[in-house]
Amino acid sequence: MKNKLGVAGLTLLAVSAMFWWQPPAADDLTMDDPSPVPATQHQPATTVTPADPMQSATTMALVPEEESLVSTRERKAEQLRQQVSEYRRLHQAQPGNLQAWLDRLWQQCRDIEASKCQPLADLASELSSAELAELQRLLKNYQQYQQQLSQLTMSTDLTSLQRFEQVKTLRQQLFGALTETLFGQEHQYAAYQFAVQDLQDNEAPHLSVSQRLDKLAQLQQQLRSAEPGLISPDSAYQQALLLLGDLPPAERADWQQQLRARYFGKDAAAVEAFETLQHQQQVRMQAYQTELLQLEQHFATLKSQQADASWQHQYAQALTALRLKHFPD
């Protein structure tokens, strides 16, 4: 049986549009003379025309519009500088995660020719010629990668690790020396997850609880040393709890208390209070679901014995009483 592996992408931040304001023509602003002079009356050689208030207001209105246009251009330029700065930073990181940045750009250029991709053209003004050429190659190879990845057929007989190795091979073929720059952090986290899974499935049954937890702590520390942000305290704690699944409840509770102190320090008491509340809610919900099933079975037997209106009324009353019993608040 075959399945296909797909990859989702993210979208690139859109650039704000610029708006133009066109002042009215001078002919549209002429004012009629309210008191025409008779033809026989002598006209002064020179006259002083009062300033047109509409024209003054129009001239003043240009200022905020021009400022808005300048502000829009400045924001766009700043966004481009930030994008290029992020690209250069990610390009230098080892292991890297440049793939996330590249995917956002690819999402806007995927259905058009690279020469017609406006986001890429905008970036070109901030990149050196060598950087632009490399980015164009990356986009081209990334397009091929997405196409081949969607066509990559994997046997379900393969393990998750074996299937992931096939993906890594494809990446290496297309991106060569830049593979770790693009996917290094993902590869590192995947290796950690596979090691944890192997510990849970294969090693844990042959180790004491203390040995299991120490081995997991070593794996977690290795990942943190390489890339601190890839695993949170809560994720690490939840993985440790999975190694306690075969213990009696009392022993599991003792070890869980130690794990809370290890992973949460001064917040251990707050975590314990939250877990206690969560457990109480789960117990309450399970009891409600059990009694609800019994109630529905009981009224199912009564449905054919009573008038529909009477049955509906009694069922609604019983259901309301059950809900108030378990959820009085």
Short mmCIF file of C-alpha atoms in Angstrom, two decimals:
data_model
loop_
_atom_site.label_atom_id
_atom_site.label_comp_id
_atom_site.label_asym_id
_atom_site.label_seq_id
_atom_site.Cartn_x
_atom_site.Cartn_y
_atom_site.Cartn_z
CA MET A 1 0.00 0.00 0.00
CA LYS A 2 1.38 3.40 -0.95
CA ASN A 3 0.82 6.87 0.38
CA LYS A 4 2.10 10.28 -0.55
CA LEU A 5 3.79 12.80 1.61
CA GLY A 6 2.76 16.45 1.21
CA VAL A 7 4.12 19.60 2.66
CA ALA A 8 2.12 22.64 3.68
CA GLY A 9 3.45 26.17 3.29
CA LEU A 10 3.03 29.57 4.77
CA THR A 11 2.15 32.80 3.08
CA LEU A 12 4.35 35.91 2.64
CA LEU A 13 3.35 39.16 4.36
CA ALA A 14 1.50 41.39 1.82
CA VAL A 15 2.83 44.90 1.08
CA SER A 16 0.43 47.82 1.70
CA ALA A 17 -1.08 49.50 -1.40
CA MET A 18 -0.43 53.19 -2.18
CA PHE A 19 -3.30 55.59 -2.81
CA TRP A 20 -3.10 58.72 -5.04
CA TRP A 21 -5.24 61.82 -4.67
CA GLN A 22 -5.84 64.01 -7.75
CA PRO A 23 -6.65 67.71 -7.01
CA PRO A 24 -9.57 69.22 -8.98
CA ALA A 25 -8.85 71.23 -12.11
CA ALA A 26 -8.53 75.00 -11.79
CA ASP A 27 -11.61 75.52 -14.03
CA ASP A 28 -13.75 73.66 -11.51
CA LEU A 29 -12.86 76.15 -8.76
CA THR A 30 -13.92 79.45 -10.49
CA MET A 31 -16.49 81.56 -8.61
CA ASP A 32 -19.32 83.57 -10.22
CA ASP A 33 -19.30 87.35 -9.60
CA PRO A 34 -22.43 88.04 -7.48
CA SER A 35 -22.84 91.71 -8.65
CA PRO A 36 -21.99 92.33 -12.35
CA VAL A 37 -21.06 95.96 -13.18
CA PRO A 38 -23.14 97.79 -15.84
CA ALA A 39 -21.36 98.23 -19.15
CA THR A 40 -21.55 102.03 -18.93
CA GLN A 41 -19.81 102.16 -15.54
CA HIS A 42 -16.12 102.97 -15.50
CA GLN A 43 -13.95 100.04 -14.32
CA PRO A 44 -10.81 100.55 -12.22
CA ALA A 45 -7.56 99.90 -13.99
CA THR A 46 -6.55 97.37 -11.35
CA THR A 47 -8.54 95.20 -8.93
CA VAL A 48 -7.55 93.10 -5.93
CA THR A 49 -9.13 89.62 -5.95
CA PRO A 50 -9.66 88.04 -2.52
CA ALA A 51 -7.93 84.70 -1.95
CA ASP A 52 -10.11 81.74 -2.92
CA PRO A 53 -10.80 79.77 0.30
CA MET A 54 -11.51 76.56 -1.63
CA GLN A 55 -8.19 76.74 -3.44
CA SER A 56 -6.33 77.34 -0.17
CA ALA A 57 -8.00 74.34 1.43
CA THR A 58 -7.15 72.21 -1.58
CA THR A 59 -3.49 73.20 -1.42
CA MET A 60 -3.31 72.45 2.30
CA ALA A 61 -4.96 69.04 1.76
CA LEU A 62 -2.01 67.92 -0.34
CA VAL A 63 0.31 67.86 2.63
CA PRO A 64 -1.12 64.85 4.58
CA GLU A 65 -1.65 62.92 1.34
CA GLU A 66 1.99 63.41 0.36
CA GLU A 67 3.09 62.49 3.86
CA SER A 68 1.00 59.31 3.69
CA LEU A 69 2.58 58.39 0.36
CA VAL A 70 6.08 58.91 1.73
CA SER A 71 5.18 56.93 4.86
CA THR A 72 3.91 54.02 2.75
CA ARG A 73 7.11 53.96 0.72
CA GLU A 74 9.21 54.07 3.86
CA ARG A 75 7.27 51.18 5.41
CA LYS A 76 7.69 49.13 2.26
CA ALA A 77 11.42 49.84 2.17
CA GLU A 78 11.74 48.91 5.84
CA GLN A 79 9.86 45.65 5.27
CA LEU A 80 12.21 44.75 2.45
CA ARG A 81 15.25 45.52 4.60
CA GLN A 82 13.86 43.33 7.37
CA GLN A 83 13.20 40.47 4.94
CA VAL A 84 16.71 40.64 3.54
CA SER A 85 18.19 40.89 7.04
CA GLU A 86 16.25 37.78 8.09
CA TYR A 87 17.35 35.95 4.94
CA ARG A 88 21.02 36.71 5.61
CA ARG A 89 20.72 35.72 9.28
CA LEU A 90 19.03 32.41 8.46
CA HIS A 91 21.53 31.78 5.68
CA GLN A 92 24.36 31.89 8.22
CA ALA A 93 22.66 29.71 10.87
CA GLN A 94 23.90 26.14 11.30
CA PRO A 95 21.83 24.07 11.71
CA GLY A 96 19.40 26.32 9.91
CA ASN A 97 15.73 26.80 9.19
CA LEU A 98 15.91 28.84 5.97
CA GLN A 99 13.20 26.61 4.50
CA ALA A 100 10.48 28.49 6.42
CA TRP A 101 11.57 31.84 4.90
CA LEU A 102 11.99 30.36 1.44
CA ASP A 103 8.59 28.68 1.56
CA ARG A 104 6.85 32.00 2.24
CA LEU A 105 8.46 33.51 -0.87
CA TRP A 106 7.76 30.40 -2.93
CA GLN A 107 4.05 30.57 -2.06
CA GLN A 108 3.84 33.91 -3.90
CA CYS A 109 5.96 32.85 -6.88
CA ARG A 110 4.92 29.22 -7.32
CA ASP A 111 2.42 29.75 -10.16
CA ILE A 112 4.31 32.38 -12.16
CA GLU A 113 7.68 32.75 -13.82
CA ALA A 114 10.47 33.91 -11.54
CA SER A 115 11.08 36.93 -13.79
CA LYS A 116 7.47 38.05 -13.19
CA CYS A 117 7.41 37.48 -9.43
CA GLN A 118 7.02 40.94 -7.89
CA PRO A 119 8.13 39.96 -4.34
CA LEU A 120 11.37 38.59 -5.78
CA ALA A 121 11.82 41.73 -7.90
CA ASP A 122 11.35 43.87 -4.79
CA LEU A 123 13.99 41.90 -2.91
CA ALA A 124 16.42 42.30 -5.80
CA SER A 125 16.86 45.98 -4.94
CA GLU A 126 18.30 45.03 -1.53
CA LEU A 127 20.35 41.95 -2.52
CA SER A 128 23.76 41.73 -4.11
CA SER A 129 23.94 40.13 -7.55
CA ALA A 130 25.44 36.96 -6.04
CA GLU A 131 22.72 36.75 -3.38
CA LEU A 132 19.99 37.28 -5.96
CA ALA A 133 21.41 34.59 -8.25
CA GLU A 134 21.56 32.09 -5.38
CA LEU A 135 18.03 32.93 -4.26
CA GLN A 136 16.74 32.40 -7.79
CA ARG A 137 18.43 28.97 -7.87
CA LEU A 138 16.96 28.10 -4.47
CA LEU A 139 13.45 28.99 -5.65
CA LYS A 140 13.87 26.90 -8.78
CA ASN A 141 15.16 23.91 -6.81
CA TYR A 142 12.49 24.35 -4.16
CA GLN A 143 9.81 24.18 -6.86
CA GLN A 144 11.32 20.88 -8.06
CA TYR A 145 11.52 19.67 -4.46
CA GLN A 146 7.82 20.29 -3.86
CA GLN A 147 6.88 18.53 -7.08
CA GLN A 148 9.07 15.48 -6.42
CA LEU A 149 8.04 15.32 -2.78
CA SER A 150 4.37 15.14 -3.73
CA GLN A 151 5.20 12.30 -6.14
CA LEU A 152 7.42 10.40 -3.70
CA THR A 153 5.73 7.07 -3.05
CA MET A 154 6.66 5.26 0.14
CA SER A 155 5.86 1.76 1.26
CA THR A 156 3.92 1.44 4.51
CA ASP A 157 6.25 -1.46 5.28
CA LEU A 158 8.98 1.10 5.96
CA THR A 159 9.45 2.56 9.43
CA SER A 160 8.98 6.28 10.05
CA LEU A 161 12.75 6.65 10.25
CA GLN A 162 13.26 4.92 6.90
CA ARG A 163 10.65 7.12 5.23
CA PHE A 164 12.24 10.25 6.67
CA GLU A 165 15.64 9.13 5.36
CA GLN A 166 14.14 9.01 1.87
CA VAL A 167 13.04 12.63 2.22
CA LYS A 168 16.50 13.63 3.44
CA THR A 169 18.06 11.92 0.42
CA LEU A 170 15.80 13.90 -1.93
CA ARG A 171 16.75 17.14 -0.18
CA GLN A 172 20.45 16.35 -0.44
CA GLN A 173 20.12 15.66 -4.16
CA LEU A 174 18.42 19.00 -4.86
CA PHE A 175 20.11 21.37 -2.40
CA GLY A 176 23.55 19.87 -1.81
CA ALA A 177 25.65 21.90 0.61
CA LEU A 178 22.68 24.12 1.53
CA THR A 179 20.58 21.20 2.81
CA GLU A 180 21.48 21.78 6.45
CA THR A 181 21.01 25.53 6.04
CA LEU A 182 17.48 24.91 4.83
CA PHE A 183 16.41 21.91 6.92
CA GLY A 184 19.06 21.45 9.62
CA GLN A 185 16.85 22.27 12.60
CA GLU A 186 14.10 19.99 11.33
CA HIS A 187 16.60 17.16 10.86
CA GLN A 188 17.92 17.69 14.37
CA TYR A 189 14.48 17.63 15.97
CA ALA A 190 13.45 14.59 13.94
CA ALA A 191 16.56 12.70 15.09
CA TYR A 192 15.64 13.55 18.68
CA GLN A 193 12.05 12.35 18.24
CA PHE A 194 13.18 9.07 16.71
CA ALA A 195 15.62 8.52 19.58
CA VAL A 196 12.87 9.18 22.15
CA GLN A 197 10.53 6.79 20.35
CA ASP A 198 13.20 4.10 20.36
CA LEU A 199 13.72 4.65 24.08
CA GLN A 200 10.01 4.27 24.78
CA ASP A 201 9.44 1.24 22.56
CA ASN A 202 12.65 -0.76 22.81
CA GLU A 203 14.90 0.37 25.67
CA ALA A 204 12.52 1.32 28.49
CA PRO A 205 11.24 -2.21 29.23
CA HIS A 206 14.81 -3.26 30.04
CA LEU A 207 15.70 -0.22 32.18
CA SER A 208 14.75 0.92 35.66
CA VAL A 209 12.58 4.03 35.93
CA SER A 210 15.59 6.07 37.01
CA GLN A 211 17.63 4.86 34.03
CA ARG A 212 14.79 5.62 31.60
CA LEU A 213 14.41 9.17 32.86
CA ASP A 214 18.16 9.78 32.91
CA LYS A 215 18.47 8.58 29.30
CA LEU A 216 15.62 10.87 28.25
CA ALA A 217 17.17 13.81 30.11
CA GLN A 218 20.43 13.24 28.20
CA LEU A 219 18.61 13.29 24.85
CA GLN A 220 16.76 16.45 25.81
CA GLN A 221 19.93 18.18 26.95
CA GLN A 222 21.67 17.31 23.69
CA LEU A 223 18.84 18.91 21.75
CA ARG A 224 18.82 22.03 23.94
CA SER A 225 22.58 22.42 23.57
CA ALA A 226 22.30 22.31 19.79
CA GLU A 227 19.14 24.42 19.49
CA PRO A 228 17.59 25.75 22.73
CA GLY A 229 14.20 26.70 21.31
CA LEU A 230 13.20 23.36 19.80
CA ILE A 231 11.68 21.82 22.94
CA SER A 232 9.66 23.45 25.70
CA PRO A 233 9.64 22.37 29.38
CA ASP A 234 6.07 21.12 29.03
CA SER A 235 6.90 19.00 25.96
CA ALA A 236 9.91 17.51 27.75
CA TYR A 237 7.76 16.80 30.82
CA GLN A 238 5.01 15.11 28.80
CA GLN A 239 7.58 12.86 27.11
CA ALA A 240 8.94 11.86 30.51
CA LEU A 241 5.44 10.94 31.69
CA LEU A 242 5.14 8.48 28.80
CA LEU A 243 7.98 6.48 30.34
CA LEU A 244 5.90 5.94 33.51
CA GLY A 245 2.96 4.27 31.82
CA ASP A 246 3.66 0.77 33.15
CA LEU A 247 3.94 1.81 36.83
CA PRO A 248 1.33 1.31 39.58
CA PRO A 249 -0.65 4.53 40.28
CA ALA A 250 1.03 5.28 43.64
CA GLU A 251 4.56 4.83 42.29
CA ARG A 252 3.71 6.82 39.19
CA ALA A 253 2.44 9.70 41.36
CA ASP A 254 5.72 9.77 43.32
CA TRP A 255 7.82 9.92 40.16
CA GLN A 256 5.51 12.50 38.62
CA GLN A 257 6.07 14.79 41.58
CA GLN A 258 9.83 14.55 41.05
CA LEU A 259 9.41 15.30 37.35
CA ARG A 260 7.36 18.42 38.06
CA ALA A 261 10.18 19.72 40.25
CA ARG A 262 12.77 18.84 37.59
CA TYR A 263 11.02 20.51 34.67
CA PHE A 264 9.10 23.39 36.28
CA GLY A 265 11.11 24.34 39.38
CA LYS A 266 9.28 26.97 41.43
CA ASP A 267 6.16 26.54 39.27
CA ALA A 268 5.82 22.85 40.17
CA ALA A 269 3.04 23.49 42.71
CA ALA A 270 1.00 25.47 40.18
CA VAL A 271 1.40 22.67 37.63
CA GLU A 272 0.28 20.11 40.21
CA ALA A 273 -2.81 22.19 41.05
CA PHE A 274 -3.68 22.45 37.36
CA GLU A 275 -3.24 18.70 36.84
CA THR A 276 -5.43 17.97 39.88
CA LEU A 277 -8.20 20.19 38.54
CA GLN A 278 -7.86 18.64 35.10
CA HIS A 279 -8.11 15.14 36.58
CA GLN A 280 -11.24 16.08 38.56
CA GLN A 281 -12.89 17.43 35.42
CA GLN A 282 -12.05 14.24 33.52
CA VAL A 283 -13.52 12.08 36.31
CA ARG A 284 -16.67 14.22 36.36
CA MET A 285 -17.05 14.00 32.59
CA GLN A 286 -16.56 10.23 32.57
CA ALA A 287 -19.22 9.82 35.28
CA TYR A 288 -21.61 12.06 33.35
CA GLN A 289 -21.06 10.13 30.10
CA THR A 290 -21.70 6.82 31.88
CA GLU A 291 -24.97 8.00 33.45
CA LEU A 292 -26.04 9.70 30.21
CA LEU A 293 -25.71 6.39 28.37
CA GLN A 294 -27.81 4.66 31.03
CA LEU A 295 -30.46 7.40 30.84
CA GLU A 296 -30.69 7.16 27.05
CA GLN A 297 -31.02 3.38 27.22
CA HIS A 298 -33.79 3.70 29.82
CA PHE A 299 -35.79 6.21 27.80
CA ALA A 300 -35.29 4.21 24.62
CA THR A 301 -37.32 1.40 26.21
CA LEU A 302 -40.05 3.87 27.26
CA LYS A 303 -40.41 5.55 23.86
CA SER A 304 -42.79 2.95 22.47
CA GLN A 305 -44.85 2.85 25.68
CA GLN A 306 -45.71 6.57 26.02
CA ALA A 307 -47.16 9.36 23.99
CA ASP A 308 -44.48 11.35 22.23
CA ALA A 309 -45.19 14.64 24.03
CA SER A 310 -45.12 12.96 27.44
CA TRP A 311 -41.92 11.08 26.59
CA GLN A 312 -40.19 14.25 25.36
CA HIS A 313 -41.17 16.12 28.53
CA GLN A 314 -39.90 13.39 30.88
CA TYR A 315 -36.68 12.94 28.92
CA ALA A 316 -35.94 16.68 28.97
CA GLN A 317 -36.53 16.82 32.73
CA ALA A 318 -34.27 13.81 33.38
CA LEU A 319 -31.52 15.19 31.14
CA THR A 320 -31.61 18.59 32.85
CA ALA A 321 -31.43 16.95 36.28
CA LEU A 322 -28.44 14.85 35.19
CA ARG A 323 -26.55 17.87 33.90
CA LEU A 324 -27.20 19.84 37.08
CA LYS A 325 -26.00 16.90 39.14
CA HIS A 326 -22.59 16.78 37.46
CA PHE A 327 -22.22 20.41 36.39
CA PRO A 328 -24.03 22.55 38.99
CA ASP A 329 -22.05 25.64 38.00
#
